[in-house]
Amino acid sequence: MNVPPNSEPESQILTVPNLITLVRLLCLPVFVWLLLGRENPLAAGALLGVLGATDWVDGWYARRFNAVSNFGKIFDPVVDRLLFFVSIVAIIIAGAAPIWFCIAVLVREVALSLATLVLASLGARRIDVTWIGKAATFGLMFAFPGFLWASTDWALQPFFEVAAWVCALPSLAASYYAAGLYVPIGLRALREGREARAAGE
């Protein structure tokens, strides 16, 4: 989608990356239906893998074609978190992945979500997602399809079980490392937000 010449890309809402993110959000109920309604982990895993890939696509498109928007900087991480919460809970219910791993991912996501809300309520400026946090999320979004594909009895089950762990463990470690990086970033954002608010008064 081309941005009009006199408009600022960051102020746009109807951009290609935001539309891709919206499609990802609308596909979430389909994933739950495939996994829990149809009990089809292969199809559910395929859809989850596509959703993970499109998360990279919308970010790449936004940077490549100058389509980064302020709305997208908020909308995309929110959809990422919602996708994580709902899909992991569905996977736990289906018993398709190790529960300790699912809980470890959920604990990190809950902690970051709560910290984001607290910082926002205290007047912190918006915090952008770090590249290592994005990479960890990307890896986890491929680990879970691997677990889904390894949860059913078929010829490639051993391969996907190994592949799932190869993606899962480094990505989980990276996600907690990224969470630690957000501590000084969050404190700085809080200080800068308060300074900006004080300067405007």
PDB file of C-alpha atoms in Angstrom:
ATOM      1  CA  MET A   1       0.000   0.000   0.000  1.00  0.00           C
ATOM      2  CA  ASN A   2       1.532   3.307  -1.075  1.00  0.00           C
ATOM      3  CA  VAL A   3       1.621   6.171   1.370  1.00  0.00           C
ATOM      4  CA  PRO A   4       0.283   9.479  -0.039  1.00  0.00           C
ATOM      5  CA  PRO A   5       3.129  11.931  -0.758  1.00  0.00           C
ATOM      6  CA  ASN A   6       2.111  14.507   1.841  1.00  0.00           C
ATOM      7  CA  SER A   7       1.312  12.107   4.644  1.00  0.00           C
ATOM      8  CA  GLU A   8       3.638  10.877   7.331  1.00  0.00           C
ATOM      9  CA  PRO A   9       4.051   7.063   7.366  1.00  0.00           C
ATOM     10  CA  GLU A  10       4.105   6.900  11.161  1.00  0.00           C
ATOM     11  CA  SER A  11       0.609   8.415  11.378  1.00  0.00           C
ATOM     12  CA  GLN A  12      -0.955   5.805   9.071  1.00  0.00           C
ATOM     13  CA  ILE A  13      -3.236   3.028  10.322  1.00  0.00           C
ATOM     14  CA  LEU A  14      -4.341   1.256   7.130  1.00  0.00           C
ATOM     15  CA  THR A  15      -0.921  -0.001   6.086  1.00  0.00           C
ATOM     16  CA  VAL A  16       0.021  -3.371   4.623  1.00  0.00           C
ATOM     17  CA  PRO A  17       1.890  -4.495   7.790  1.00  0.00           C
ATOM     18  CA  ASN A  18      -1.097  -3.592   9.986  1.00  0.00           C
ATOM     19  CA  LEU A  19      -3.462  -5.462   7.652  1.00  0.00           C
ATOM     20  CA  ILE A  20      -1.195  -8.520   7.818  1.00  0.00           C
ATOM     21  CA  THR A  21      -1.254  -8.281  11.618  1.00  0.00           C
ATOM     22  CA  LEU A  22      -5.062  -8.039  11.514  1.00  0.00           C
ATOM     23  CA  VAL A  23      -5.257 -11.205   9.392  1.00  0.00           C
ATOM     24  CA  ARG A  24      -3.036 -12.989  11.933  1.00  0.00           C
ATOM     25  CA  LEU A  25      -5.432 -11.946  14.679  1.00  0.00           C
ATOM     26  CA  LEU A  26      -8.475 -13.179  12.739  1.00  0.00           C
ATOM     27  CA  CYS A  27      -6.759 -16.547  12.124  1.00  0.00           C
ATOM     28  CA  LEU A  28      -6.366 -17.198  15.851  1.00  0.00           C
ATOM     29  CA  PRO A  29      -9.894 -18.650  16.342  1.00  0.00           C
ATOM     30  CA  VAL A  30      -9.280 -20.870  13.303  1.00  0.00           C
ATOM     31  CA  PHE A  31      -6.157 -22.263  14.985  1.00  0.00           C
ATOM     32  CA  VAL A  32      -8.079 -23.038  18.181  1.00  0.00           C
ATOM     33  CA  TRP A  33     -10.841 -24.704  16.169  1.00  0.00           C
ATOM     34  CA  LEU A  34      -8.371 -26.852  14.216  1.00  0.00           C
ATOM     35  CA  LEU A  35      -6.541 -27.981  17.351  1.00  0.00           C
ATOM     36  CA  LEU A  36      -9.375 -28.444  19.836  1.00  0.00           C
ATOM     37  CA  GLY A  37     -12.456 -28.685  17.620  1.00  0.00           C
ATOM     38  CA  ARG A  38     -11.156 -30.826  14.781  1.00  0.00           C
ATOM     39  CA  GLU A  39      -8.314 -32.344  16.858  1.00  0.00           C
ATOM     40  CA  ASN A  40      -5.971 -31.895  13.906  1.00  0.00           C
ATOM     41  CA  PRO A  41      -2.514 -30.936  15.239  1.00  0.00           C
ATOM     42  CA  LEU A  42      -0.929 -31.176  11.787  1.00  0.00           C
ATOM     43  CA  ALA A  43      -3.219 -28.523  10.296  1.00  0.00           C
ATOM     44  CA  ALA A  44      -3.088 -26.429  13.471  1.00  0.00           C
ATOM     45  CA  GLY A  45       0.708 -26.571  13.455  1.00  0.00           C
ATOM     46  CA  ALA A  46       0.837 -25.554   9.802  1.00  0.00           C
ATOM     47  CA  LEU A  47      -1.385 -22.544  10.467  1.00  0.00           C
ATOM     48  CA  LEU A  48       0.648 -21.549  13.522  1.00  0.00           C
ATOM     49  CA  GLY A  49       3.832 -21.753  11.464  1.00  0.00           C
ATOM     50  CA  VAL A  50       2.314 -19.477   8.821  1.00  0.00           C
ATOM     51  CA  LEU A  51       1.264 -16.997  11.505  1.00  0.00           C
ATOM     52  CA  GLY A  52       4.806 -16.986  12.861  1.00  0.00           C
ATOM     53  CA  ALA A  53       6.243 -16.404   9.385  1.00  0.00           C
ATOM     54  CA  THR A  54       3.876 -13.534   8.633  1.00  0.00           C
ATOM     55  CA  ASP A  55       5.016 -11.849  11.847  1.00  0.00           C
ATOM     56  CA  TRP A  56       8.442 -11.563  10.219  1.00  0.00           C
ATOM     57  CA  VAL A  57       6.933 -10.557   6.867  1.00  0.00           C
ATOM     58  CA  ASP A  58       4.995  -7.585   8.229  1.00  0.00           C
ATOM     59  CA  GLY A  59       8.076  -6.290  10.061  1.00  0.00           C
ATOM     60  CA  TRP A  60      10.251  -6.684   6.973  1.00  0.00           C
ATOM     61  CA  TYR A  61       7.693  -4.944   4.765  1.00  0.00           C
ATOM     62  CA  ALA A  62       7.318  -2.060   7.217  1.00  0.00           C
ATOM     63  CA  ARG A  63      11.061  -1.414   7.247  1.00  0.00           C
ATOM     64  CA  ARG A  64      11.656  -2.052   3.542  1.00  0.00           C
ATOM     65  CA  PHE A  65       8.860   0.190   2.269  1.00  0.00           C
ATOM     66  CA  ASN A  66       8.865   2.829   5.000  1.00  0.00           C
ATOM     67  CA  ALA A  67       5.501   1.653   6.331  1.00  0.00           C
ATOM     68  CA  VAL A  68       6.377   1.716  10.036  1.00  0.00           C
ATOM     69  CA  SER A  69       3.481   3.314  11.928  1.00  0.00           C
ATOM     70  CA  ASN A  70       2.957   4.303  15.534  1.00  0.00           C
ATOM     71  CA  PHE A  71      -0.222   2.209  15.574  1.00  0.00           C
ATOM     72  CA  GLY A  72       1.665  -0.804  14.240  1.00  0.00           C
ATOM     73  CA  LYS A  73       4.341  -0.461  16.924  1.00  0.00           C
ATOM     74  CA  ILE A  74       1.587  -1.071  19.479  1.00  0.00           C
ATOM     75  CA  PHE A  75      -0.770  -3.328  17.502  1.00  0.00           C
ATOM     76  CA  ASP A  76       1.838  -5.877  16.386  1.00  0.00           C
ATOM     77  CA  PRO A  77       3.268  -6.645  19.877  1.00  0.00           C
ATOM     78  CA  VAL A  78      -0.267  -6.832  21.319  1.00  0.00           C
ATOM     79  CA  VAL A  79      -1.296  -9.368  18.670  1.00  0.00           C
ATOM     80  CA  ASP A  80       1.970 -11.261  19.253  1.00  0.00           C
ATOM     81  CA  ARG A  81       1.178 -11.570  22.958  1.00  0.00           C
ATOM     82  CA  LEU A  82      -2.450 -12.530  22.355  1.00  0.00           C
ATOM     83  CA  LEU A  83      -1.363 -15.129  19.816  1.00  0.00           C
ATOM     84  CA  PHE A  84       1.084 -16.532  22.356  1.00  0.00           C
ATOM     85  CA  PHE A  85      -1.391 -16.648  25.231  1.00  0.00           C
ATOM     86  CA  VAL A  86      -4.270 -18.228  23.331  1.00  0.00           C
ATOM     87  CA  SER A  87      -2.226 -20.683  21.278  1.00  0.00           C
ATOM     88  CA  ILE A  88      -0.164 -21.894  24.247  1.00  0.00           C
ATOM     89  CA  VAL A  89      -3.245 -22.388  26.420  1.00  0.00           C
ATOM     90  CA  ALA A  90      -4.853 -24.353  23.578  1.00  0.00           C
ATOM     91  CA  ILE A  91      -1.679 -26.442  23.195  1.00  0.00           C
ATOM     92  CA  ILE A  92      -1.649 -27.154  26.952  1.00  0.00           C
ATOM     93  CA  ILE A  93      -5.293 -28.267  26.788  1.00  0.00           C
ATOM     94  CA  ALA A  94      -4.466 -30.512  23.836  1.00  0.00           C
ATOM     95  CA  GLY A  95      -1.433 -31.924  25.670  1.00  0.00           C
ATOM     96  CA  ALA A  96       0.680 -31.358  22.576  1.00  0.00           C
ATOM     97  CA  ALA A  97       3.807 -29.850  24.196  1.00  0.00           C
ATOM     98  CA  PRO A  98       5.724 -30.231  27.491  1.00  0.00           C
ATOM     99  CA  ILE A  99       3.752 -28.324  30.104  1.00  0.00           C
ATOM    100  CA  TRP A 100       6.870 -26.984  31.860  1.00  0.00           C
ATOM    101  CA  PHE A 101       8.003 -25.372  28.628  1.00  0.00           C
ATOM    102  CA  CYS A 102       4.583 -23.850  27.984  1.00  0.00           C
ATOM    103  CA  ILE A 103       4.442 -22.462  31.526  1.00  0.00           C
ATOM    104  CA  ALA A 104       7.966 -21.024  31.233  1.00  0.00           C
ATOM    105  CA  VAL A 105       6.928 -19.141  28.100  1.00  0.00           C
ATOM    106  CA  LEU A 106       3.659 -17.959  29.660  1.00  0.00           C
ATOM    107  CA  VAL A 107       5.367 -16.715  32.841  1.00  0.00           C
ATOM    108  CA  ARG A 108       7.697 -14.541  30.794  1.00  0.00           C
ATOM    109  CA  GLU A 109       4.847 -13.191  28.664  1.00  0.00           C
ATOM    110  CA  VAL A 110       2.661 -12.420  31.689  1.00  0.00           C
ATOM    111  CA  ALA A 111       5.546 -10.683  33.469  1.00  0.00           C
ATOM    112  CA  LEU A 112       6.334  -8.512  30.440  1.00  0.00           C
ATOM    113  CA  SER A 113       2.680  -7.661  29.872  1.00  0.00           C
ATOM    114  CA  LEU A 114       2.203  -6.600  33.491  1.00  0.00           C
ATOM    115  CA  ALA A 115       5.440  -4.599  33.461  1.00  0.00           C
ATOM    116  CA  THR A 116       4.337  -2.825  30.277  1.00  0.00           C
ATOM    117  CA  LEU A 117       0.988  -1.893  31.822  1.00  0.00           C
ATOM    118  CA  VAL A 118       2.620  -0.639  35.030  1.00  0.00           C
ATOM    119  CA  LEU A 119       5.174   1.458  33.144  1.00  0.00           C
ATOM    120  CA  ALA A 120       2.465   2.942  30.926  1.00  0.00           C
ATOM    121  CA  SER A 121       0.343   3.833  33.961  1.00  0.00           C
ATOM    122  CA  LEU A 122       3.368   5.572  35.522  1.00  0.00           C
ATOM    123  CA  GLY A 123       3.900   7.714  32.444  1.00  0.00           C
ATOM    124  CA  ALA A 124       6.755   5.917  30.700  1.00  0.00           C
ATOM    125  CA  ARG A 125       7.290   6.524  27.010  1.00  0.00           C
ATOM    126  CA  ARG A 126       6.537   3.683  24.614  1.00  0.00           C
ATOM    127  CA  ILE A 127       9.160   0.916  24.568  1.00  0.00           C
ATOM    128  CA  ASP A 128      10.000  -0.645  21.216  1.00  0.00           C
ATOM    129  CA  VAL A 129      10.578  -4.392  20.985  1.00  0.00           C
ATOM    130  CA  THR A 130      14.284  -5.315  20.922  1.00  0.00           C
ATOM    131  CA  TRP A 131      15.698  -7.352  18.063  1.00  0.00           C
ATOM    132  CA  ILE A 132      16.640 -10.238  20.356  1.00  0.00           C
ATOM    133  CA  GLY A 133      13.133 -10.287  21.822  1.00  0.00           C
ATOM    134  CA  LYS A 134      11.674 -10.375  18.326  1.00  0.00           C
ATOM    135  CA  ALA A 135      14.076 -13.163  17.310  1.00  0.00           C
ATOM    136  CA  ALA A 136      13.146 -15.190  20.398  1.00  0.00           C
ATOM    137  CA  THR A 137       9.448 -14.783  19.630  1.00  0.00           C
ATOM    138  CA  PHE A 138      10.091 -15.851  16.044  1.00  0.00           C
ATOM    139  CA  GLY A 139      11.920 -18.982  17.225  1.00  0.00           C
ATOM    140  CA  LEU A 140       9.199 -19.904  19.686  1.00  0.00           C
ATOM    141  CA  MET A 141       6.555 -19.477  17.006  1.00  0.00           C
ATOM    142  CA  PHE A 142       8.297 -22.277  15.103  1.00  0.00           C
ATOM    143  CA  ALA A 143       9.009 -24.439  18.147  1.00  0.00           C
ATOM    144  CA  PHE A 144       5.320 -24.828  18.940  1.00  0.00           C
ATOM    145  CA  PRO A 145       4.343 -26.029  15.444  1.00  0.00           C
ATOM    146  CA  GLY A 146       7.180 -28.543  15.799  1.00  0.00           C
ATOM    147  CA  PHE A 147       5.701 -29.824  19.052  1.00  0.00           C
ATOM    148  CA  LEU A 148       2.274 -30.044  17.412  1.00  0.00           C
ATOM    149  CA  TRP A 149       3.647 -32.017  14.475  1.00  0.00           C
ATOM    150  CA  ALA A 150       5.569 -34.264  16.881  1.00  0.00           C
ATOM    151  CA  SER A 151       2.448 -34.975  18.947  1.00  0.00           C
ATOM    152  CA  THR A 152       0.847 -37.208  16.335  1.00  0.00           C
ATOM    153  CA  ASP A 153       1.921 -40.610  15.023  1.00  0.00           C
ATOM    154  CA  TRP A 154       3.335 -40.215  11.519  1.00  0.00           C
ATOM    155  CA  ALA A 155       6.573 -40.794   9.612  1.00  0.00           C
ATOM    156  CA  LEU A 156       8.158 -37.407  10.365  1.00  0.00           C
ATOM    157  CA  GLN A 157       7.317 -37.394  14.076  1.00  0.00           C
ATOM    158  CA  PRO A 158      10.931 -38.051  15.267  1.00  0.00           C
ATOM    159  CA  PHE A 159      12.315 -35.320  13.017  1.00  0.00           C
ATOM    160  CA  PHE A 160       9.879 -32.684  14.244  1.00  0.00           C
ATOM    161  CA  GLU A 161      10.431 -33.632  17.875  1.00  0.00           C
ATOM    162  CA  VAL A 162      14.156 -32.912  17.494  1.00  0.00           C
ATOM    163  CA  ALA A 163      13.500 -29.774  15.425  1.00  0.00           C
ATOM    164  CA  ALA A 164      11.064 -28.467  18.037  1.00  0.00           C
ATOM    165  CA  TRP A 165      13.640 -28.716  20.817  1.00  0.00           C
ATOM    166  CA  VAL A 166      16.355 -27.183  18.622  1.00  0.00           C
ATOM    167  CA  CYS A 167      14.117 -24.125  18.200  1.00  0.00           C
ATOM    168  CA  ALA A 168      12.614 -24.193  21.690  1.00  0.00           C
ATOM    169  CA  LEU A 169      15.562 -24.162  24.074  1.00  0.00           C
ATOM    170  CA  PRO A 170      17.688 -21.377  22.506  1.00  0.00           C
ATOM    171  CA  SER A 171      14.576 -19.276  21.908  1.00  0.00           C
ATOM    172  CA  LEU A 172      13.381 -19.689  25.487  1.00  0.00           C
ATOM    173  CA  ALA A 173      16.808 -18.690  26.816  1.00  0.00           C
ATOM    174  CA  ALA A 174      16.921 -15.698  24.457  1.00  0.00           C
ATOM    175  CA  SER A 175      13.434 -14.610  25.515  1.00  0.00           C
ATOM    176  CA  TYR A 176      14.452 -14.474  29.180  1.00  0.00           C
ATOM    177  CA  TYR A 177      17.679 -12.676  28.282  1.00  0.00           C
ATOM    178  CA  ALA A 178      15.638 -10.126  26.335  1.00  0.00           C
ATOM    179  CA  ALA A 179      13.308  -9.728  29.322  1.00  0.00           C
ATOM    180  CA  GLY A 180      16.334  -8.851  31.452  1.00  0.00           C
ATOM    181  CA  LEU A 181      17.382  -6.219  28.914  1.00  0.00           C
ATOM    182  CA  TYR A 182      13.999  -4.553  29.273  1.00  0.00           C
ATOM    183  CA  VAL A 183      14.701  -3.668  32.928  1.00  0.00           C
ATOM    184  CA  PRO A 184      17.159  -0.797  32.249  1.00  0.00           C
ATOM    185  CA  ILE A 185      15.242   0.110  29.086  1.00  0.00           C
ATOM    186  CA  GLY A 186      12.010   0.354  31.071  1.00  0.00           C
ATOM    187  CA  LEU A 187      13.580   2.468  33.802  1.00  0.00           C
ATOM    188  CA  ARG A 188      15.022   4.825  31.198  1.00  0.00           C
ATOM    189  CA  ALA A 189      11.657   5.029  29.423  1.00  0.00           C
ATOM    190  CA  LEU A 190       9.979   5.874  32.723  1.00  0.00           C
ATOM    191  CA  ARG A 191      12.495   8.619  33.466  1.00  0.00           C
ATOM    192  CA  GLU A 192      12.256  10.097  29.976  1.00  0.00           C
ATOM    193  CA  GLY A 193       8.468   9.934  30.010  1.00  0.00           C
ATOM    194  CA  ARG A 194       8.270  11.789  33.295  1.00  0.00           C
ATOM    195  CA  GLU A 195      10.807  14.377  32.132  1.00  0.00           C
ATOM    196  CA  ALA A 196       8.833  14.980  28.938  1.00  0.00           C
ATOM    197  CA  ARG A 197       5.601  15.331  30.885  1.00  0.00           C
ATOM    198  CA  ALA A 198       7.231  17.734  33.363  1.00  0.00           C
ATOM    199  CA  ALA A 199       8.643  19.820  30.507  1.00  0.00           C
ATOM    200  CA  GLY A 200       5.186  20.095  28.975  1.00  0.00           C
ATOM    201  CA  GLU A 201       3.525  21.327  32.155  1.00  0.00           C
TER     202      GLU A 201
END
